[in-house]
Amino acid sequence: MWADSIMAIGVNHKTAPVAVREQLAFSGDCQTPLRQLQAIPGCDECYFLSTCNRVEVLFVSREQGNTVKAVRDFLFGGADLSEEEIDRYSYFHQGQAAIAHLFLVAASLDSMIVGEPQILGQLKQAYRDAAAENSTGPILNRLLHKAFSVAKRVRTETNIGGGAASISFAAVQLARKIFGELAGKRVMLIGAGEMAELAAEHLIAQGIDHVLVANRTLERAATLARTFKGTAISLPEVVSRIPEVDIVISSTGATELILRRDEIKPLMRQRNNRPLFLIDIAVPRDLDPKLNSLDNVYLYDIDDLTNVVEVNKSERAKEAAGAERIVDEEVLKFRQWLENMEVGPTIAAIRRQSDATKEQELAKTLANLKDLSEKDKKAVQGLANSIVNKMLHNPMLFLKTDCKPDEKRQKLAMIRKMFDLDDTPEGKSPKKS
Amino acid sequence: MSDLLFQGSLLAYVLTTAAYLVYFARRNKKMRRVARTMLLVTGVIHTICIVARYLEVGHTPLTSNHEAVSFFAWSITWGFLSFRWRYQVKNFGAFVTPIATILMLIAALSSHEIHELPPALQSNWLPIHASIALMANGFLSLAFCAGVMYLLQEREIKDKQFGLFYSRLPSLEALDNLNHHSVAIGFSLMTLGIFTGSVWAKQAWGSYWHWDPKETWALITWLIYAALLHQRLTVGWRRRRAAIMAIIGFAAALFTLWGVSYLLEGIHSYVG
């Protein structure tokens, strides 16, 4: 069985604390680990993924015992861990479980933030690196392509990546619901703080036009303004500059309110009623809660945003159930393919295909030759049979001759492709002419 | 023949509406394509139905309530489809198609009888005036839908309670633009409708304006939309207020269409 020869070993954010993961971090170049893995005897195909939340090796081996040990030693070689600790922090999946694991990772169901989109890109990069080193073969090639299409299916069929899962993204998403396009909009940053700066960065990535930075100390404002290529203003100027901006992010340490309803109300007219999105991430609050009652003013404080994120997270968890069903389905399909990746089933499939073609063509021809006697018909059928058998003889022999396991896989994959016995990994349009 | 086509159109409307509502509930992209195609087919069937009715009655089929309301629904459908050329508004169809379907039901329930054309209506102005006025209503219905969608979406954003609409409806900006475009087109058509009507009135009744209830209510409706457009350009009556005004204006437009004919007496009343 091929299925049991697929294995995954690794650590992730669920099994190991960051102190352990960072010991395994393979820096930068991925050629060295791939080459080391390839050098392990019995490791027919392999692929290596290293991100900040996981380090794992997926490999195909017929020998198991020794190879598994060697891969494990490679992975934890640089770490100062006892055997027992390694067992505790790492996971090992084999066969169906390994396939399911890869699909779950690709579909971002195993991520720290379920549904985050980066993992698929990281997976694709890891695959490109492995392919460049020639460390993948017919099984991993197909398995990884399948993993990409599973991820795509999960993304289109469930709403797993729907709502923002962090406060700063929630703010960006809200801004998009209010303003549509963010290009050309202006932001005012009052006070500084990690979260405020992060939100500003996300907004700039969305095409925000200009950033005004206000701070108690003008010097700090000027520094921040430089990083955002914006303008620095002083705190007393804040109210008078409101008509110029569309989004305000406030996070000062002030105990007093910075913007009051009565100050903003007259300015709305001056703004020609253009909407104003106020984000208050300070505790205690900077912005008057009553501001939300003004027309075209939308005020969100830190609790509101946290709520949004919590709701989104539970929404994602609900969607994850549906996504897991998709993964289960695809794992079964992949197993089916693996089972067919044997000599016996492949020969049977080729026979079935050829016999079907033969019968079809015979029926067509005999329908046109109505004058033939029974004997002649037999002869024509005999002719068709022997042509098919002769044509198939050499491919069958080629399949049956003994050779090394990885060569055999290559052969099977090639023959199956030649006779078009499988769907393409995307599951559609097998023929591209 | 035209009756059969009408029943067919009605059925097509019901099915299209169902498709749009399923898309709204399930957010399945395939359903969205299905619904769009169905609406296009519905629009074509309905067009054929109106042409058939025209051939059957021998004059522009806009003189009875059945005919006028059916044409009203047709205007909504094609107004909506014409917008789809230029931009997409997510789930707009789930709001527009039910209205068109309700209108078709009203048309189905009113008398399908074919009237002899009264002498006063025997004019080339009939198709021009009536069709423009009803097409104006079509676009004003689109503005009404945009207004309702805006208020639903805004309520969820203001209250910070994201329910059915937040993720399903587009941004407030997009909805406000939609409202603005629909009102701009609807208002222009309405102006043209009133203008052609008064030219026809001059020919038929001898003077441009009679203060007949239909004319008065058309003027009131026109003033509501004129105020909306004017205020938007000058002091920025946009978004929430524009949405509310589009809803009020639509109520006035419907009253002009039906309320006047059934509740108030006037020289326009033979349409009914």
XYZ file of C-alpha atoms in Angstrom:
705
model
C 0.000 0.000 0.000
C 1.343 3.388 -0.949
C -0.822 5.204 1.562
C 1.183 4.011 4.555
C 4.397 5.141 2.934
C 3.327 8.796 3.206
C 4.439 10.286 6.493
C 4.616 13.664 8.177
C 6.807 14.667 11.112
C 6.917 18.114 12.610
C 6.114 20.584 15.324
C 3.538 23.375 15.252
C 2.079 26.053 17.472
C -0.305 23.557 18.987
C 2.237 20.934 19.993
C 5.262 22.993 20.906
C 5.885 26.344 22.619
C 7.766 28.980 20.697
C 10.918 28.255 22.743
C 11.014 24.809 21.160
C 9.969 25.912 17.679
C 12.674 28.508 17.444
C 15.326 25.859 18.080
C 14.155 24.115 14.920
C 13.900 27.212 12.810
C 15.864 26.621 9.640
C 17.028 29.979 8.516
C 16.612 31.222 4.999
C 17.916 28.805 2.459
C 15.831 25.710 2.044
C 18.192 23.833 -0.248
C 20.351 22.493 2.561
C 17.545 20.826 4.535
C 16.098 19.387 1.340
C 19.457 17.985 0.291
C 20.039 16.527 3.734
C 16.633 14.893 3.602
C 17.237 13.500 0.148
C 20.445 11.948 1.365
C 18.568 9.880 3.950
C 18.395 6.285 2.718
C 14.847 5.123 2.027
C 13.485 8.652 1.720
C 12.041 8.472 -1.814
C 10.265 11.805 -1.917
C 10.281 14.671 0.510
C 9.197 18.231 1.066
C 10.033 20.615 3.858
C 7.973 23.462 5.302
C 9.228 26.000 7.807
C 7.116 28.951 8.938
C 6.970 30.792 12.234
C 4.213 28.506 13.472
C 5.382 25.176 12.143
C 8.336 23.146 10.928
C 7.486 19.921 9.212
C 8.694 17.297 6.797
C 6.429 15.305 4.545
C 8.080 12.278 2.996
C 7.409 9.046 1.210
C 9.305 5.979 2.263
C 8.831 2.232 1.918
C 11.202 1.408 4.714
C 9.592 3.378 7.521
C 11.390 2.474 10.769
C 14.924 3.590 9.971
C 13.930 6.386 7.651
C 11.527 7.828 10.191
C 14.270 7.775 12.774
C 16.683 9.496 10.408
C 14.178 12.220 9.453
C 13.461 12.796 13.102
C 17.138 13.090 13.898
C 17.548 15.537 11.056
C 14.643 17.677 12.259
C 15.679 17.802 15.904
C 19.410 17.542 15.313
C 20.046 21.188 16.117
C 17.756 21.282 19.140
C 18.741 20.610 22.683
C 15.926 18.207 23.529
C 15.720 14.774 25.098
C 13.990 11.919 23.250
C 11.101 12.229 25.629
C 10.712 15.939 24.966
C 10.830 15.352 21.246
C 7.987 12.855 21.591
C 5.997 15.301 23.616
C 6.427 18.304 21.286
C 6.283 16.715 17.870
C 3.638 14.935 15.878
C 3.939 12.004 13.545
C 1.233 11.141 11.014
C 1.192 8.231 8.652
C -0.972 7.240 5.713
C -4.434 8.708 5.669
C -3.659 10.836 8.726
C -0.650 12.390 6.976
C -2.744 13.214 3.898
C -5.469 14.746 6.057
C -2.854 16.720 7.984
C -1.451 18.286 4.830
C -4.918 19.185 3.569
C -5.825 20.762 6.919
C -2.629 22.820 6.903
C -3.184 23.956 3.302
C -6.797 24.917 3.988
C -5.614 26.975 6.965
C -7.601 24.864 9.408
C -4.484 24.087 11.406
C -3.346 27.712 11.594
C -3.069 29.810 14.705
C -5.691 32.113 13.212
C -7.999 29.707 11.415
C -8.618 30.822 7.854
C -5.625 33.149 7.535
C -4.544 33.198 3.898
C -0.710 33.292 4.127
C -0.179 29.601 4.791
C -1.180 28.566 1.289
C 1.443 30.876 -0.203
C 4.072 29.464 2.156
C 3.068 25.949 1.165
C 3.328 26.772 -2.507
C 6.754 28.310 -2.006
C 7.921 25.230 -0.099
C 6.680 23.066 -2.951
C 8.454 25.195 -5.552
C 11.690 24.864 -3.569
C 11.249 21.114 -3.294
C 10.466 20.821 -6.989
C 13.562 22.867 -7.826
C 15.643 20.403 -5.802
C 13.861 17.507 -7.488
C 12.986 16.056 -4.109
C 9.327 15.408 -4.898
C 8.094 12.539 -7.045
C 4.812 11.345 -8.509
C 3.096 10.880 -5.154
C 4.058 14.135 -3.469
C 3.531 16.086 -6.698
C 0.001 14.903 -6.902
C -0.579 15.152 -3.171
C 0.590 18.769 -3.012
C -1.353 19.832 -6.074
C -4.369 18.197 -4.518
C -3.688 20.098 -1.288
C -3.723 23.393 -3.210
C -7.013 22.559 -4.843
C -8.503 21.468 -1.502
C -7.476 24.822 -0.048
C -9.111 26.583 -2.958
C -12.274 24.541 -2.587
C -12.479 25.309 1.121
C -12.019 28.996 0.408
C -14.736 29.171 -2.215
C -17.236 26.829 -0.595
C -17.002 28.067 2.981
C -16.709 31.503 4.474
C -13.637 30.563 6.462
C -11.607 33.638 5.523
C -14.625 35.927 5.860
C -14.513 38.211 8.870
C -11.372 39.934 10.095
C -9.614 38.039 12.869
C -7.549 40.870 14.342
C -8.457 44.301 15.640
C -6.494 46.199 13.023
C -7.969 44.150 10.180
C -11.436 44.551 11.661
C -10.903 48.313 11.495
C -9.838 48.097 7.861
C -12.801 45.910 6.981
C -15.204 48.338 8.626
C -13.603 51.244 6.802
C -14.194 49.406 3.541
C -17.843 48.833 4.423
C -18.263 52.529 5.091
C -16.175 54.076 2.326
C -16.033 51.375 -0.312
C -12.677 52.098 -1.881
C -10.101 53.534 0.495
C -7.976 55.069 -2.232
C -7.832 58.826 -1.837
C -9.083 58.811 1.766
C -7.175 60.536 4.561
C -6.354 59.273 8.021
C -5.567 61.126 11.221
C -3.556 59.324 13.874
C -3.891 60.834 17.349
C -1.267 59.544 19.768
C 0.902 56.591 19.037
C 0.766 52.980 20.010
C 1.443 49.640 18.465
C -2.144 48.883 17.557
C -2.810 52.325 16.133
C 0.304 52.174 13.993
C -0.585 48.679 12.811
C -4.062 49.834 11.820
C -2.561 52.823 10.002
C -0.184 50.515 8.140
C -3.030 48.270 7.021
C -4.998 51.293 5.870
C -2.048 52.598 3.885
C -1.710 49.185 2.265
C -5.320 49.659 1.131
C -4.446 52.836 -0.723
C -5.017 55.555 1.859
C -3.871 58.853 0.422
C -2.421 60.769 3.319
C -1.764 60.464 7.034
C -1.884 63.263 9.594
C -0.124 62.479 12.851
C -0.914 64.359 16.070
C 0.968 63.827 19.287
C 1.538 65.467 22.631
C 5.186 65.844 21.719
C 5.607 67.252 18.249
C 8.925 65.477 17.916
C 7.298 62.055 18.247
C 4.625 63.139 15.786
C 7.286 64.167 13.299
C 9.068 60.800 13.558
C 5.842 58.885 13.025
C 4.815 61.167 10.188
C 8.101 60.383 8.465
C 7.516 56.625 8.634
C 4.072 57.077 7.068
C 5.219 59.846 4.700
C 2.567 62.061 6.292
C 2.247 65.382 8.053
C 2.799 66.089 11.739
C 0.372 68.340 13.609
C 0.058 69.372 17.238
C -2.717 68.177 19.563
C -4.574 71.515 19.739
C -4.867 71.469 15.939
C -6.771 68.180 15.919
C -10.318 69.534 15.926
C -9.700 72.123 13.244
C -8.166 69.540 10.917
C -11.078 67.089 11.238
C -12.812 68.412 8.093
C -9.847 67.223 6.003
C -9.831 63.604 7.111
C -12.116 60.587 6.752
C -10.754 58.201 9.350
C -9.465 59.032 12.824
C -7.536 56.538 14.926
C -7.047 57.715 18.475
C -4.898 56.081 21.123
C -3.540 58.686 23.502
C -2.870 58.193 27.179
C -5.017 61.235 27.967
C -7.608 60.970 30.712
C -9.779 63.671 29.154
C -11.853 63.312 26.001
C -10.013 64.529 22.898
C -13.038 64.945 20.611
C -16.496 65.841 21.823
C -19.818 65.537 20.067
C -20.490 69.258 20.237
C -17.168 70.054 18.620
C -17.679 67.695 15.698
C -21.353 68.423 15.031
C -20.823 71.816 13.390
C -17.905 70.421 11.405
C -20.081 67.839 9.667
C -21.758 70.596 7.715
C -18.345 71.888 6.757
C -17.438 68.386 5.649
C -20.460 68.460 3.371
C -21.690 65.487 5.429
C -18.985 63.210 4.141
C -18.835 60.232 6.492
C -16.343 60.124 9.337
C -15.064 56.866 10.795
C -13.700 57.231 14.316
C -11.648 54.465 15.883
C -10.907 54.813 19.570
C -8.415 52.270 20.832
C -7.427 54.175 23.945
C -8.325 53.197 27.510
C -9.674 55.403 28.999
C -11.491 56.496 25.887
C -10.383 59.506 23.860
C -13.557 60.035 21.875
C -16.964 61.017 23.166
C -19.275 57.936 22.958
C -22.126 60.270 21.969
C -20.358 60.942 18.668
C -21.891 57.742 17.296
C -25.322 59.368 17.370
C -24.312 61.972 14.771
C -25.438 61.313 11.215
C -22.679 59.865 9.038
C -20.333 59.453 11.992
C -19.335 55.921 12.934
C -17.563 55.448 16.230
C -15.920 52.192 17.272
C -14.053 51.812 20.531
C -11.706 49.017 21.532
C -14.510 46.895 23.012
C -16.601 47.198 19.862
C -13.686 46.084 17.728
C -12.835 43.230 20.080
C -16.458 42.122 19.844
C -16.317 42.174 16.068
C -13.201 40.007 16.156
C -14.734 37.555 18.630
C -17.868 37.183 16.529
C -15.736 36.631 13.427
C -13.666 34.003 15.196
C -16.693 32.013 16.291
C -18.044 32.396 12.756
C -14.818 30.926 11.426
C -15.002 28.049 13.864
C -18.474 27.262 12.520
C -17.218 27.397 8.958
C -14.304 25.146 9.902
C -16.739 22.268 10.471
C -17.870 22.477 6.864
C -14.273 22.786 5.724
C -13.301 19.619 7.563
C -16.015 17.754 5.733
C -14.465 18.874 2.448
C -11.047 17.717 3.652
C -12.416 14.274 4.618
C -13.990 13.941 1.211
C -10.771 14.824 -0.583
C -8.692 12.508 1.595
C -10.923 9.629 0.534
C -10.533 10.591 -3.120
C -6.774 10.726 -2.754
C -6.703 7.324 -1.086
C -8.678 5.965 -3.981
C -6.049 7.288 -6.339
C -3.250 5.798 -4.247
C -4.925 2.407 -4.271
C -5.078 2.560 -8.034
C -1.387 3.436 -8.138
C -0.534 -0.294 -8.080
C 0.328 -2.545 -10.973
C -2.779 -4.741 -10.671
C -5.425 -1.988 -10.661
C -3.569 -0.089 -13.366
C -3.497 -3.085 -15.694
C -7.172 -3.707 -14.986
C -7.993 -0.071 -15.737
C -6.085 -0.134 -19.028
C -7.866 -3.340 -20.027
C -11.236 -1.890 -19.161
C -10.535 1.229 -21.148
C -9.271 -0.673 -24.204
C -12.135 -3.168 -24.136
C -14.654 -0.371 -23.939
C -13.074 1.366 -26.945
C -12.928 -1.894 -28.869
C -16.581 -2.741 -28.207
C -17.656 0.745 -29.183
C -15.766 0.676 -32.485
C -16.902 -2.859 -33.267
C -20.512 -1.941 -32.723
C -20.132 1.046 -35.024
C -18.475 -0.949 -37.799
C -20.752 -3.972 -37.596
C -23.813 -1.748 -37.735
C -22.657 -0.576 -41.175
C -21.770 -4.043 -42.446
C -25.160 -5.729 -42.325
C -24.404 -8.240 -45.107
C -21.723 -10.049 -43.127
C -22.376 -13.643 -42.185
C -22.016 -14.764 -38.590
C -18.679 -16.267 -39.446
C -17.374 -13.031 -40.952
C -18.543 -11.106 -37.933
C -16.604 -13.480 -35.695
C -13.536 -12.896 -37.818
C -13.819 -9.118 -37.525
C -14.225 -9.418 -33.767
C -11.225 -11.690 -33.608
C -9.208 -9.171 -35.552
C -10.133 -6.376 -33.172
C -9.290 -8.525 -30.157
C -5.913 -9.491 -31.394
C -4.971 -5.934 -32.385
C -5.853 -4.668 -28.924
C -3.980 -7.484 -27.228
C -0.869 -7.030 -29.340
C -0.902 -3.263 -28.808
C -1.196 -3.674 -25.050
C 1.370 -6.421 -24.757
C 4.465 -4.241 -24.471
C 3.063 -1.608 -22.100
C 1.865 -4.425 -19.805
C 5.229 -6.101 -19.885
C 6.887 -2.769 -19.148
C 4.642 -2.339 -16.105
C 5.206 -5.843 -14.811
C 8.990 -5.988 -14.974
C 10.605 -5.688 -11.574
C 12.471 -2.549 -10.652
C 13.238 -0.277 -7.693
C 10.184 1.079 -5.841
C 10.635 4.709 -6.774
C 11.204 3.787 -10.416
C 8.032 1.759 -10.295
C 6.086 4.761 -9.090
C 7.458 6.821 -11.951
C 6.464 4.132 -14.395
C 2.958 3.865 -12.964
C 2.484 7.586 -12.964
C 3.675 7.825 -16.564
C 1.507 5.001 -17.828
C -1.547 6.294 -15.985
C -0.997 9.681 -17.519
C -0.454 8.197 -20.982
C -3.737 6.301 -20.816
C -5.477 9.204 -19.080
C -6.672 7.040 -16.190
C -6.957 9.801 -13.585
C -8.521 13.177 -13.375
C -6.053 16.014 -13.262
C -5.419 17.283 -9.725
C -7.838 20.158 -10.266
C -10.476 17.559 -10.960
C -11.611 18.990 -14.259
C -10.762 19.176 -17.951
C -8.250 16.348 -18.157
C -7.584 17.015 -21.783
C -5.789 20.154 -22.752
C -5.265 20.256 -26.467
C -51.668 34.458 -26.630
C -50.448 37.508 -24.734
C -52.237 36.198 -21.638
C -50.323 32.969 -21.821
C -47.089 34.914 -22.218
C -48.075 37.022 -19.234
C -48.576 33.936 -17.078
C -45.200 32.721 -18.304
C -43.533 36.005 -17.373
C -45.160 35.933 -13.937
C -43.840 32.431 -13.345
C -40.380 33.502 -14.555
C -40.443 36.419 -12.109
C -41.375 34.171 -9.197
C -38.603 31.701 -10.041
C -35.997 34.442 -10.538
C -36.921 36.010 -7.223
C -36.589 32.633 -5.541
C -33.151 32.217 -7.123
C -32.015 35.630 -5.887
C -33.302 34.915 -2.390
C -31.509 31.575 -2.325
C -28.326 33.351 -3.373
C -28.896 35.906 -0.619
C -29.296 33.178 1.986
C -26.619 30.773 0.820
C -24.108 33.091 -0.892
C -23.374 30.428 -3.426
C -21.635 31.941 -6.448
C -23.138 29.459 -8.844
C -26.601 30.520 -7.710
C -25.740 34.110 -8.495
C -24.965 33.252 -12.107
C -28.127 31.184 -12.349
C -30.213 34.052 -10.972
C -28.696 36.555 -13.404
C -29.334 34.372 -16.386
C -32.876 33.751 -15.200
C -33.508 37.466 -14.865
C -32.255 38.098 -18.378
C -34.542 35.361 -19.700
C -37.419 36.820 -17.665
C -36.762 40.252 -19.161
C -36.857 38.813 -22.674
C -40.066 36.836 -22.096
C -41.688 39.891 -20.567
C -40.672 42.022 -23.553
C -42.193 39.493 -25.931
C -45.325 39.473 -23.770
C -45.697 43.252 -24.046
C -45.131 43.199 -27.805
C -47.746 40.441 -28.153
C -50.198 42.471 -26.110
C -49.534 45.444 -28.358
C -50.343 43.387 -31.453
C -53.438 41.982 -29.798
C -55.020 45.224 -28.583
C -53.897 47.293 -31.565
C -52.648 50.253 -29.518
C -49.875 50.875 -27.003
C -50.685 48.585 -24.085
C -50.406 51.200 -21.350
C -54.016 52.163 -20.805
C -55.297 49.788 -18.124
C -53.919 49.143 -14.656
C -52.922 45.658 -15.781
C -50.928 47.005 -18.694
C -49.385 49.947 -16.866
C -48.225 47.899 -13.871
C -46.829 45.167 -16.079
C -44.854 47.806 -17.969
C -43.743 49.256 -14.619
C -42.307 45.852 -13.641
C -40.682 45.595 -17.077
C -38.995 48.980 -16.526
C -37.604 47.831 -13.179
C -36.208 44.665 -14.724
C -34.524 46.400 -17.625
C -33.403 49.321 -15.478
C -31.724 46.804 -13.193
C -30.208 44.911 -16.112
C -28.928 48.159 -17.638
C -27.125 48.923 -14.371
C -25.539 45.523 -14.437
C -23.724 46.608 -17.567
C -21.881 49.253 -15.677
C -21.364 47.947 -12.191
C -22.375 45.188 -9.854
C -24.062 45.731 -6.548
C -24.018 42.656 -4.383
C -27.457 41.251 -3.566
C -29.284 44.170 -5.213
C -31.291 41.542 -7.078
C -32.661 40.078 -3.849
C -34.352 43.432 -3.197
C -35.338 44.423 -6.721
C -36.839 41.193 -8.028
C -39.400 40.815 -5.201
C -40.736 44.290 -6.047
C -41.009 43.455 -9.738
C -42.737 40.201 -8.797
C -45.220 41.951 -6.513
C -46.041 44.363 -9.343
C -46.571 41.433 -11.694
C -48.934 39.863 -9.147
C -50.878 43.126 -8.937
C -51.008 43.191 -12.732
C -52.177 39.582 -12.736
C -54.992 40.354 -10.304
C -56.254 43.410 -12.179
C -58.575 43.075 -15.111
C -56.907 41.831 -18.277
C -59.821 43.074 -20.348
C -59.008 44.865 -23.573
C -60.510 48.362 -23.659
C -61.432 50.371 -26.688
C -59.092 53.341 -26.714
C -61.039 56.450 -25.569
C -60.803 59.291 -28.122
C -58.732 61.485 -25.778
C -56.017 58.835 -25.673
C -55.821 58.369 -29.421
C -52.602 60.243 -29.853
C -48.973 59.575 -30.607
C -48.218 61.106 -27.248
C -49.736 58.113 -25.444
C -46.800 55.725 -25.924
C -44.271 58.503 -25.355
C -45.748 60.080 -22.249
C -46.924 56.912 -20.521
C -43.825 54.842 -21.190
C -41.448 57.587 -20.055
C -43.448 58.187 -16.881
C -43.481 54.463 -16.073
C -39.801 54.039 -16.834
C -39.131 56.893 -14.419
C -41.004 54.836 -11.818
C -38.801 51.864 -12.665
C -35.623 53.753 -11.820
C -37.197 55.332 -8.757
C -37.944 51.811 -7.524
C -34.275 50.984 -7.892
C -33.461 54.084 -5.822
C -36.000 52.913 -3.245
C -34.279 49.519 -3.003
C -30.890 51.199 -2.677
C -32.321 53.383 0.110
C -33.725 50.410 2.001
C -30.469 48.508 1.618
C -28.554 51.547 2.836
C -30.658 51.885 5.973
C -30.379 48.172 6.769
C -26.636 48.184 6.309
C -26.138 51.409 8.206
C -28.168 50.204 11.152
C -25.916 47.181 11.556
C -22.768 49.285 11.333
C -24.054 51.943 13.743
C -25.405 49.445 16.266
C -22.323 47.248 15.891
C -24.570 44.225 15.631
C -23.584 42.405 12.486
C -26.463 40.239 11.431
C -28.013 39.239 8.179
C -26.918 42.198 6.109
C -23.422 43.342 7.075
C -21.508 40.816 5.039
C -24.172 40.400 2.360
C -24.663 44.017 1.368
C -22.050 46.195 -0.299
C -20.420 49.246 1.280
C -22.467 52.262 2.313
C -20.627 54.271 -0.313
C -21.667 51.889 -3.078
C -25.288 51.955 -1.910
C -25.309 55.735 -1.766
C -23.871 55.944 -5.278
C -26.496 53.516 -6.470
C -29.200 55.651 -4.915
C -27.772 58.756 -6.537
C -27.508 57.233 -10.009
C -30.981 55.735 -9.881
C -32.530 58.984 -8.688
C -30.636 60.998 -11.312
C -31.931 58.813 -14.144
C -35.419 58.440 -12.641
C -35.722 62.155 -12.048
C -34.640 63.042 -15.598
C -37.174 60.622 -17.041
C -39.844 61.974 -14.729
C -39.132 65.534 -15.827
C -39.421 64.402 -19.416
C -42.621 62.532 -18.577
C -44.228 65.614 -17.048
C -43.035 67.765 -19.932
C -44.423 65.443 -22.632
C -47.611 65.124 -20.600
C -48.134 68.848 -20.515
C -47.481 69.204 -24.248
C -50.059 66.482 -24.847
C -52.482 68.175 -22.446
C -52.151 71.368 -24.458
C -53.133 69.462 -27.609
C -55.896 67.387 -26.040
C -57.393 69.705 -23.446
C -56.182 73.085 -24.576
C -53.890 74.094 -21.760
C -50.578 72.879 -20.378
C -51.567 72.370 -16.772
C -54.887 71.596 -15.122
C -54.118 70.979 -11.472
C -55.823 67.688 -11.951
C -54.919 65.409 -8.952
C -52.574 63.273 -11.020
C -50.697 66.328 -12.214
C -50.574 67.778 -8.704
C -49.222 64.569 -7.215
C -46.724 64.148 -9.999
C -45.521 67.652 -9.226
C -45.262 66.877 -5.502
C -43.252 63.747 -6.269
C -41.084 65.688 -8.675
C -40.431 68.333 -6.014
C -39.354 65.703 -3.470
C -36.758 64.302 -5.835
C -35.735 67.774 -6.983
C -35.143 68.721 -3.355
C -33.091 65.572 -2.792
C -30.864 66.209 -5.797
C -30.505 69.891 -5.032
C -29.620 69.358 -1.389
C -27.157 66.632 -2.286
C -25.262 68.976 -4.536
C -25.372 72.008 -2.267
C -25.253 70.980 1.386
C -24.397 67.306 1.040
C -27.668 65.564 1.779
C -26.161 62.233 1.119
C -26.242 58.737 2.473
C -28.795 58.375 5.278
C -30.932 61.368 4.374
C -30.750 60.587 0.698
C -31.851 57.042 1.486
C -34.847 58.251 3.506
C -35.784 60.770 0.814
C -35.633 58.096 -1.870
C -38.066 56.004 0.160
C -40.462 58.916 0.761
C -40.231 59.919 -2.895
C -41.070 56.395 -3.971
C -44.150 56.362 -1.735
C -45.258 59.602 -3.420
C -44.610 58.104 -6.861
C -46.760 55.076 -6.012
C -49.502 57.346 -4.735
C -49.348 59.277 -7.987
C -49.728 56.003 -9.868
C -52.513 54.359 -7.836
C -53.734 56.580 -5.020
C -54.828 59.286 -7.395
C -56.600 56.901 -9.747
C -58.529 55.089 -7.027
C -59.002 57.676 -4.294
C -59.246 60.976 -6.090
C -61.361 61.896 -9.069
C -59.776 63.636 -12.011
C -59.545 63.767 -15.777
C -56.582 61.326 -15.718
C -58.809 58.728 -14.086
C -59.798 56.732 -17.104
C -56.486 55.021 -16.758
C -57.469 52.217 -14.472
